[in-house]
Amino acid sequence: MNWLSSYVRPKIRALVGQSRPDLPENLWDQCASCERMIFHRDLEANGRVCPHCGYHMRVGPEFRFRALFDEGSWQRVEAPRVAADPLKFRDLKRYSDRLKEAQNRTKAFDALEAAAGTVDGLPTVIAVMNFDFMTGTMGTALGEAFITAARHAVETRSAFLVVTASGGARMQEGALSLMQMARTTIAVQEIKEAGLPYIVLLTDPTTGGVTASFAMLGDIHLAEPAAMIGFAGPRVIEQTIREKLPNGFQRAEYLKEHGIVDLVVPRHEMRATLARLLGLLLRPKLESPPAAEVTSGPEVATEDEMANVDAGQ
Amino acid sequence: MSSLLDFEKPIAELEGKVKELRHLADSSDSGLDEDIAKLETRAAKMLAQTYAKLTPWQKAQVARHPDRPHFKDYAAALVPDFQPLAGDRSFADDAAIQAGLGRFRGRSILLIGHERGSDTEERVRHNFGMARPEGYRKAIRLMRLAERFGLPVVTLVDTMGAHPGIDAEERGQAEAIARSIECCLDLAVPVVSIIVGEGGSGGAIALAVADRVLMLEHSIYSVISPEGCAAILWRSAEKAADAAEALRFTAQDLREYRLIDEIIPEPVGGAHRARDVTIDAVGDAIERHLADLEGVPGLDLRLLRREKFLAMGRPAAA
Ligand SMILES: [Zn+2]
């Protein structure tokens, strides 16, 4: 897959939006990377991966739950409601207004949603960050949701997978958001001390205080192709060192090369990879050899499954 | 003391006049003593008043004041036999983080902290206190060493943040910080952290997950620099003073939100005006907290430390 070209334009395009206004909505999408047109249904059927160039578009929690859990096996783990806007923060806009706007748009309380179910029959809790909710930033509510999900995994003896996508700490909560780096780390320690697997799936983009806490503490680090993953943002680095950044810098493949990520896994192989890893960790000895390995074919929701899930959960 | 902050200029002017008059008085027995005393009182009052109501943006200036005591000053004064130790054992020694063993008022301790440097050459050598992954990994290695021998860990935090650079990213800056936080949370020995200047974001909290977190009166502890926050949210770095206001990063703010345990008062006019007094006050606070934590079983320390951080931001027990 041509990931080298797949990060050239997406940044600007992502800001402009998925589809052009002159196109009938929900009929065609344009790839943010190769700019070719994709029939909307084809794109959905392909797990929102561009069939032309392999560019992985951003997807939200609901998509991940459907794509990774055994069908019909999962239900949401509700996060506690914490006090919003502890600092009464206001920049050009009120933080409380930004929050409301994001809540209305995503129908979620904050940028992390969790669900419990099974993956290939193994009990698993999956927590997914939603980049569409204030760029997936980590504040008190997200920290609390992460802790709740991890503890649910401990209580139900489940594996814990977190799918990251975040611009880092949420500035509007000041030092309280910084403290979430320590608080989420405590939750990770509880998972590990319970002897349960903690798997991190890094998706585009994962940066700042999220990378520098729970996202880098996984037993296994998976990443989607070309996902941007780093501590400092590329612009900050460029301004500091006044140098052009190397090609592919801070992309998933680059992190693997530098020993920070175990595996770069295309989205359609993600479920099979996760199932295989969890199986190896949690079923150390099989009674009888399996008839067949879990196939690594396209495992993302097909159209039929997509139609079913609305009724599901 | 050479560096003057903008808002200190009127005070300095007054102090200058006092000096001048005193010089005159010395040479000419002119009965100026009363005037001098008056002016002196006025200057002192002005200084006290200014520092009693510093704005958050002014506090940021004071916290970054080049004449403020730095790690090496604290180490020299508080741990006379300080023995620096070096290296992460896999890549390099990072001069931005200093660490070593030594005896602090009778106790053997591990002292770790950011060193910003005091002149241009030093600043470059210490990378302005901005650590690379090997700095955090050195800290982790030595914290584990301290734990093996039951020595308390004391950290002095003073950094704009972790180094943003290609090399740092390549070697896993984020992972190094995450591991350092994890290590701090795991230690079965007492950990006391003091934010002595600027507590900048992830690079700061990497060394500040402690049983007791203290801040000097005019230090700051923030998720992002006011300049960085202004550039992003106000789209103009010139709005740094507004961002400083909104971020609530002063020691007083953090105490109010119960994110730190104690504020260590600074001498009138800030730490840079009376460095020895400041260092002694920090030493006294460290001594008091170490004495307090002494004898608490290691597993209890770990549990209490975790509970303390888990309680942050939650409503007080209902
Ligand atoms: Zn494409």
GROMACS .gro file of C-alpha atoms in nm, chain B:
model
  318
  314MET     CA    1   2.092   4.043   4.036
  315SER     CA    2   2.090   4.159   3.681
  316SER     CA    3   1.763   4.065   3.515
  317LEU     CA    4   1.473   4.301   3.570
  318LEU     CA    5   1.118   4.211   3.485
  319ASP     CA    6   0.905   4.489   3.333
  320PHE     CA    7   0.680   4.527   3.635
  321GLU     CA    8   0.981   4.544   3.864
  322LYS     CA    9   1.119   4.857   3.699
  323PRO     CA   10   0.940   5.117   3.914
  324ILE     CA   11   1.064   4.934   4.224
  325ALA     CA   12   1.417   4.921   4.089
  326GLU     CA   13   1.403   5.293   4.014
  327LEU     CA   14   1.310   5.368   4.371
  328GLU     CA   15   1.575   5.136   4.503
  329GLY     CA   16   1.826   5.309   4.277
  330LYS     CA   17   1.737   5.646   4.426
  331VAL     CA   18   1.785   5.511   4.776
  332LYS     CA   19   2.129   5.390   4.682
  333GLU     CA   20   2.220   5.726   4.529
  334LEU     CA   21   2.103   5.919   4.832
  335ARG     CA   22   2.286   5.688   5.065
  336HIS     CA   23   2.602   5.747   4.868
  337LEU     CA   24   2.549   6.122   4.904
  338ALA     CA   25   2.472   6.089   5.273
  339ASP     CA   26   2.787   5.889   5.331
  340SER     CA   27   3.007   6.149   5.172
  341SER     CA   28   2.842   6.462   5.311
  342ASP     CA   29   2.675   6.411   5.645
  343SER     CA   30   2.380   6.606   5.509
  344GLY     CA   31   2.096   6.492   5.732
  345LEU     CA   32   1.940   6.286   5.453
  346ASP     CA   33   1.884   5.984   5.676
  347GLU     CA   34   1.520   6.054   5.731
  348ASP     CA   35   1.451   6.089   5.359
  349ILE     CA   36   1.641   5.773   5.286
  350ALA     CA   37   1.446   5.581   5.544
  351LYS     CA   38   1.120   5.708   5.398
  352LEU     CA   39   1.216   5.614   5.048
  353GLU     CA   40   1.336   5.276   5.163
  354THR     CA   41   1.006   5.208   5.330
  355ARG     CA   42   0.825   5.316   5.016
  356ALA     CA   43   1.035   5.085   4.797
  357ALA     CA   44   0.984   4.793   5.031
  358LYS     CA   45   0.611   4.858   5.043
  359MET     CA   46   0.593   4.880   4.667
  360LEU     CA   47   0.779   4.551   4.630
  361ALA     CA   48   0.556   4.376   4.880
  362GLN     CA   49   0.242   4.514   4.719
  363THR     CA   50   0.351   4.421   4.367
  364TYR     CA   51   0.438   4.067   4.467
  365ALA     CA   52   0.125   4.025   4.674
  366LYS     CA   53  -0.091   4.064   4.365
  367LEU     CA   54   0.109   3.939   4.072
  368THR     CA   55  -0.104   3.852   3.773
  369PRO     CA   56  -0.073   3.497   3.639
  370TRP     CA   57   0.127   3.629   3.345
  371GLN     CA   58   0.365   3.810   3.582
  372LYS     CA   59   0.397   3.491   3.784
  373ALA     CA   60   0.504   3.312   3.468
  374GLN     CA   61   0.781   3.572   3.430
  375VAL     CA   62   0.889   3.530   3.791
  376ALA     CA   63   0.877   3.148   3.765
  377ARG     CA   64   1.113   3.168   3.467
  378HIS     CA   65   1.336   3.436   3.617
  379PRO     CA   66   1.696   3.351   3.523
  380ASP     CA   67   1.821   3.440   3.873
  381ARG     CA   68   1.584   3.204   4.048
  382PRO     CA   69   1.764   2.920   4.226
  383HIS     CA   70   1.810   2.622   3.995
  384PHE     CA   71   1.870   2.254   4.056
  385LYS     CA   72   2.244   2.291   4.107
  386ASP     CA   73   2.189   2.565   4.368
  387TYR     CA   74   1.949   2.346   4.565
  388ALA     CA   75   2.178   2.046   4.535
  389ALA     CA   76   2.483   2.240   4.651
  390ALA     CA   77   2.308   2.395   4.949
  391LEU     CA   78   2.085   2.110   5.062
  392VAL     CA   79   2.296   1.805   4.977
  393PRO     CA   80   2.657   1.908   5.037
  394ASP     CA   81   2.798   1.569   4.939
  395PHE     CA   82   2.571   1.538   4.633
  396GLN     CA   83   2.700   1.263   4.409
  397PRO     CA   84   2.561   1.299   4.056
  398LEU     CA   85   2.502   0.975   3.866
  399ALA     CA   86   2.473   0.957   3.492
  400GLY     CA   87   2.313   0.781   3.203
  401ASP     CA   88   2.019   0.567   3.103
  402ARG     CA   89   2.246   0.265   3.030
  403SER     CA   90   2.121   0.236   2.675
  404PHE     CA   91   2.178   0.558   2.487
  405ALA     CA   92   2.325   0.860   2.663
  406ASP     CA   93   2.337   1.088   2.962
  407ASP     CA   94   2.092   1.375   2.939
  408ALA     CA   95   2.218   1.691   3.107
  409ALA     CA   96   1.868   1.841   3.115
  410ILE     CA   97   1.785   1.611   3.405
  411GLN     CA   98   2.032   1.587   3.691
  412ALA     CA   99   2.015   1.308   3.944
  413GLY     CA  100   2.225   1.168   4.220
  414LEU     CA  101   2.258   1.043   4.574
  415GLY     CA  102   2.355   1.245   4.875
  416ARG     CA  103   2.284   1.318   5.237
  417PHE     CA  104   2.009   1.570   5.305
  418ARG     CA  105   2.005   1.678   5.671
  419GLY     CA  106   2.117   1.335   5.779
  420ARG     CA  107   1.906   1.132   5.540
  421SER     CA  108   2.043   0.954   5.236
  422ILE     CA  109   1.818   1.052   4.944
  423LEU     CA  110   1.792   1.042   4.565
  424LEU     CA  111   1.764   1.397   4.431
  425ILE     CA  112   1.640   1.438   4.073
  426GLY     CA  113   1.550   1.751   3.883
  427HIS     CA  114   1.554   1.956   3.568
  428GLU     CA  115   1.850   2.191   3.528
  429ARG     CA  116   1.789   2.493   3.304
  430GLY     CA  117   2.137   2.642   3.330
  431SER     CA  118   2.227   2.994   3.441
  432ASP     CA  119   2.427   3.139   3.151
  433THR     CA  120   2.419   3.088   2.777
  434GLU     CA  121   2.680   2.814   2.774
  435GLU     CA  122   2.510   2.625   3.056
  436ARG     CA  123   2.168   2.668   2.903
  437VAL     CA  124   2.285   2.510   2.582
  438ARG     CA  125   2.458   2.227   2.767
  439HIS     CA  126   2.145   2.153   2.971
  440ASN     CA  127   1.915   2.215   2.674
  441PHE     CA  128   1.726   2.477   2.879
  442GLY     CA  129   1.600   2.201   3.106
  443MET     CA  130   1.410   2.033   2.825
  444ALA     CA  131   1.476   1.662   2.865
  445ARG     CA  132   1.505   1.393   2.603
  446PRO     CA  133   1.393   1.032   2.651
  447GLU     CA  134   1.728   0.932   2.801
  448GLY     CA  135   1.673   1.190   3.076
  449TYR     CA  136   1.349   1.031   3.187
  450ARG     CA  137   1.502   0.686   3.151
  451LYS     CA  138   1.792   0.790   3.373
  452ALA     CA  139   1.537   0.910   3.628
  453ILE     CA  140   1.354   0.576   3.612
  454ARG     CA  141   1.676   0.380   3.653
  455LEU     CA  142   1.779   0.579   3.957
  456MET     CA  143   1.432   0.577   4.115
  457ARG     CA  144   1.443   0.198   4.101
  458LEU     CA  145   1.788   0.209   4.256
  459ALA     CA  146   1.662   0.429   4.538
  460GLU     CA  147   1.370   0.195   4.592
  461ARG     CA  148   1.600  -0.108   4.627
  462PHE     CA  149   1.779   0.062   4.914
  463GLY     CA  150   1.474   0.222   5.072
  464LEU     CA  151   1.587   0.577   4.997
  465PRO     CA  152   1.330   0.851   4.958
  466VAL     CA  153   1.309   1.028   4.623
  467VAL     CA  154   1.300   1.408   4.603
  468THR     CA  155   1.235   1.575   4.267
  469LEU     CA  156   1.274   1.941   4.174
  470VAL     CA  157   1.064   2.034   3.873
  471ASP     CA  158   1.165   2.323   3.650
  472THR     CA  159   1.112   2.285   3.278
  473MET     CA  160   0.932   2.446   2.986
  474GLY     CA  161   0.850   2.091   2.882
  475ALA     CA  162   1.005   1.784   2.726
  476HIS     CA  163   1.232   1.849   2.427
  477PRO     CA  164   1.042   1.865   2.099
  478GLY     CA  165   1.277   1.723   1.837
  479ILE     CA  166   1.327   1.457   1.576
  480ASP     CA  167   1.577   1.267   1.790
  481ALA     CA  168   1.349   1.273   2.094
  482GLU     CA  169   1.057   1.139   1.892
  483GLU     CA  170   1.270   0.868   1.735
  484ARG     CA  171   1.379   0.742   2.071
  485GLY     CA  172   1.028   0.739   2.214
  486GLN     CA  173   0.983   1.063   2.406
  487ALA     CA  174   0.620   0.978   2.481
  488GLU     CA  175   0.706   0.628   2.601
  489ALA     CA  176   0.984   0.759   2.825
  490ILE     CA  177   0.749   1.009   2.991
  491ALA     CA  178   0.474   0.750   3.031
  492ARG     CA  179   0.718   0.505   3.190
  493SER     CA  180   0.846   0.771   3.425
  494ILE     CA  181   0.493   0.847   3.544
  495GLU     CA  182   0.430   0.475   3.583
  496CYS     CA  183   0.752   0.436   3.782
  497CYS     CA  184   0.668   0.728   4.014
  498LEU     CA  185   0.331   0.566   4.082
  499ASP     CA  186   0.488   0.232   4.153
  500LEU     CA  187   0.766   0.326   4.397
  501ALA     CA  188   0.752   0.173   4.742
  502VAL     CA  189   0.956   0.458   4.893
  503PRO     CA  190   0.848   0.814   4.979
  504VAL     CA  191   0.842   1.058   4.688
  505VAL     CA  192   0.831   1.435   4.741
  506SER     CA  193   0.815   1.672   4.443
  507ILE     CA  194   0.858   2.047   4.443
  508ILE     CA  195   0.771   2.267   4.147
  509VAL     CA  196   1.044   2.526   4.198
  510GLY     CA  197   0.999   2.727   3.877
  511GLU     CA  198   0.807   2.628   3.569
  512GLY     CA  199   0.614   2.301   3.566
  513GLY     CA  200   0.567   2.259   3.193
  514SER     CA  201   0.325   1.991   3.084
  515GLY     CA  202   0.418   1.623   3.035
  516GLY     CA  203   0.786   1.691   3.079
  517ALA     CA  204   0.708   1.815   3.429
  518ILE     CA  205   0.453   1.562   3.551
  519ALA     CA  206   0.691   1.286   3.444
  520LEU     CA  207   0.883   1.374   3.763
  521ALA     CA  208   0.596   1.503   3.974
  522VAL     CA  209   0.371   1.209   4.058
  523ALA     CA  210   0.450   1.203   4.426
  524ASP     CA  211   0.317   1.144   4.776
  525ARG     CA  212   0.355   1.516   4.835
  526VAL     CA  213   0.356   1.771   4.557
  527LEU     CA  214   0.459   2.120   4.669
  528MET     CA  215   0.492   2.444   4.477
  529LEU     CA  216   0.694   2.754   4.547
  530GLU     CA  217   0.468   3.055   4.589
  531HIS     CA  218   0.538   3.208   4.248
  532SER     CA  219   0.595   2.890   4.049
  533ILE     CA  220   0.354   2.773   3.781
  534TYR     CA  221   0.234   2.428   3.674
  535SER     CA  222   0.050   2.408   3.347
  536VAL     CA  223  -0.075   2.175   3.079
  537ILE     CA  224   0.065   2.410   2.813
  538SER     CA  225   0.267   2.731   2.811
  539PRO     CA  226   0.054   3.048   2.803
  540GLU     CA  227   0.222   3.139   2.474
  541GLY     CA  228   0.138   2.802   2.319
  542CYS     CA  229  -0.218   2.812   2.447
  543ALA     CA  230  -0.270   3.163   2.312
  544ALA     CA  231  -0.134   3.064   1.972
  545ILE     CA  232  -0.380   2.776   1.948
  546LEU     CA  233  -0.697   2.904   2.114
  547TRP     CA  234  -0.661   3.279   2.055
  548ARG     CA  235  -0.468   3.232   1.732
  549SER     CA  236  -0.218   3.490   1.854
  550ALA     CA  237   0.081   3.445   2.081
  551GLU     CA  238   0.025   3.805   2.190
  552LYS     CA  239  -0.271   3.691   2.396
  553ALA     CA  240  -0.039   3.502   2.632
  554ALA     CA  241  -0.152   3.713   2.928
  555ASP     CA  242  -0.516   3.618   2.859
  556ALA     CA  243  -0.423   3.253   2.828
  557ALA     CA  244  -0.223   3.276   3.151
  558GLU     CA  245  -0.535   3.406   3.323
  559ALA     CA  246  -0.758   3.132   3.182
  560LEU     CA  247  -0.525   2.836   3.245
  561ARG     CA  248  -0.530   2.875   3.624
  562PHE     CA  249  -0.171   2.759   3.657
  563THR     CA  250  -0.048   2.947   3.962
  564ALA     CA  251   0.041   2.768   4.284
  565GLN     CA  252  -0.264   2.928   4.442
  566ASP     CA  253  -0.490   2.790   4.167
  567LEU     CA  254  -0.350   2.440   4.195
  568ARG     CA  255  -0.396   2.444   4.569
  569GLU     CA  256  -0.755   2.562   4.526
  570TYR     CA  257  -0.824   2.270   4.290
  571ARG     CA  258  -0.652   2.035   4.534
  572LEU     CA  259  -0.393   1.923   4.283
  573ILE     CA  260  -0.102   2.006   4.512
  574ASP     CA  261  -0.050   1.965   4.884
  575GLU     CA  262   0.122   2.281   4.993
  576ILE     CA  263   0.258   2.617   4.885
  577ILE     CA  264   0.605   2.712   5.006
  578PRO     CA  265   0.614   3.091   5.064
  579GLU     CA  266   0.884   3.286   4.884
  580PRO     CA  267   1.071   3.585   5.028
  581VAL     CA  268   0.916   3.923   4.952
  582GLY     CA  269   1.003   4.009   4.596
  583GLY     CA  270   1.042   3.649   4.482
  584ALA     CA  271   1.295   3.368   4.511
  585HIS     CA  272   1.548   3.552   4.294
  586ARG     CA  273   1.585   3.830   4.552
  587ALA     CA  274   1.680   3.601   4.838
  588ARG     CA  275   1.800   3.275   4.699
  589ASP     CA  276   1.940   3.131   5.023
  590VAL     CA  277   1.621   3.203   5.212
  591THR     CA  278   1.424   3.029   4.937
  592ILE     CA  279   1.649   2.724   4.929
  593ASP     CA  280   1.625   2.692   5.309
  594ALA     CA  281   1.246   2.714   5.295
  595VAL     CA  282   1.238   2.440   5.032
  596GLY     CA  283   1.475   2.232   5.245
  597ASP     CA  284   1.257   2.276   5.553
  598ALA     CA  285   0.949   2.166   5.361
  599ILE     CA  286   1.126   1.860   5.223
  600GLU     CA  287   1.250   1.766   5.568
  601ARG     CA  288   0.905   1.801   5.722
  602HIS     CA  289   0.738   1.586   5.457
  603LEU     CA  290   1.006   1.319   5.457
  604ALA     CA  291   0.977   1.294   5.834
  605ASP     CA  292   0.603   1.264   5.794
  606LEU     CA  293   0.629   0.984   5.537
  607GLU     CA  294   0.900   0.797   5.721
  608GLY     CA  295   0.794   0.458   5.847
  609VAL     CA  296   0.488   0.430   5.623
  610PRO     CA  297   0.508   0.080   5.468
  611GLY     CA  298   0.600   0.086   5.098
  612LEU     CA  299   0.282  -0.079   4.979
  613ASP     CA  300   0.074   0.173   5.174
  614LEU     CA  301   0.270   0.458   5.019
  615ARG     CA  302   0.194   0.324   4.673
  616LEU     CA  303  -0.174   0.275   4.749
  617LEU     CA  304  -0.215   0.619   4.909
  618ARG     CA  305  -0.031   0.784   4.621
  619ARG     CA  306  -0.266   0.625   4.370
  620GLU     CA  307  -0.574   0.715   4.574
  621LYS     CA  308  -0.456   1.072   4.600
  622PHE     CA  309  -0.430   1.106   4.222
  623LEU     CA  310  -0.753   0.917   4.159
  624ALA     CA  311  -0.936   1.160   4.389
  625MET     CA  312  -0.825   1.463   4.185
  626GLY     CA  313  -1.112   1.633   4.009
  627ARG     CA  314  -1.367   1.416   4.183
  628PRO     CA  315  -1.613   1.583   4.415
  629ALA     CA  316  -1.506   1.553   4.778
  630ALA     CA  317  -1.630   1.225   4.924
  631ALA     CA  318  -2.008   1.239   4.946
   0.00000   0.00000   0.00000
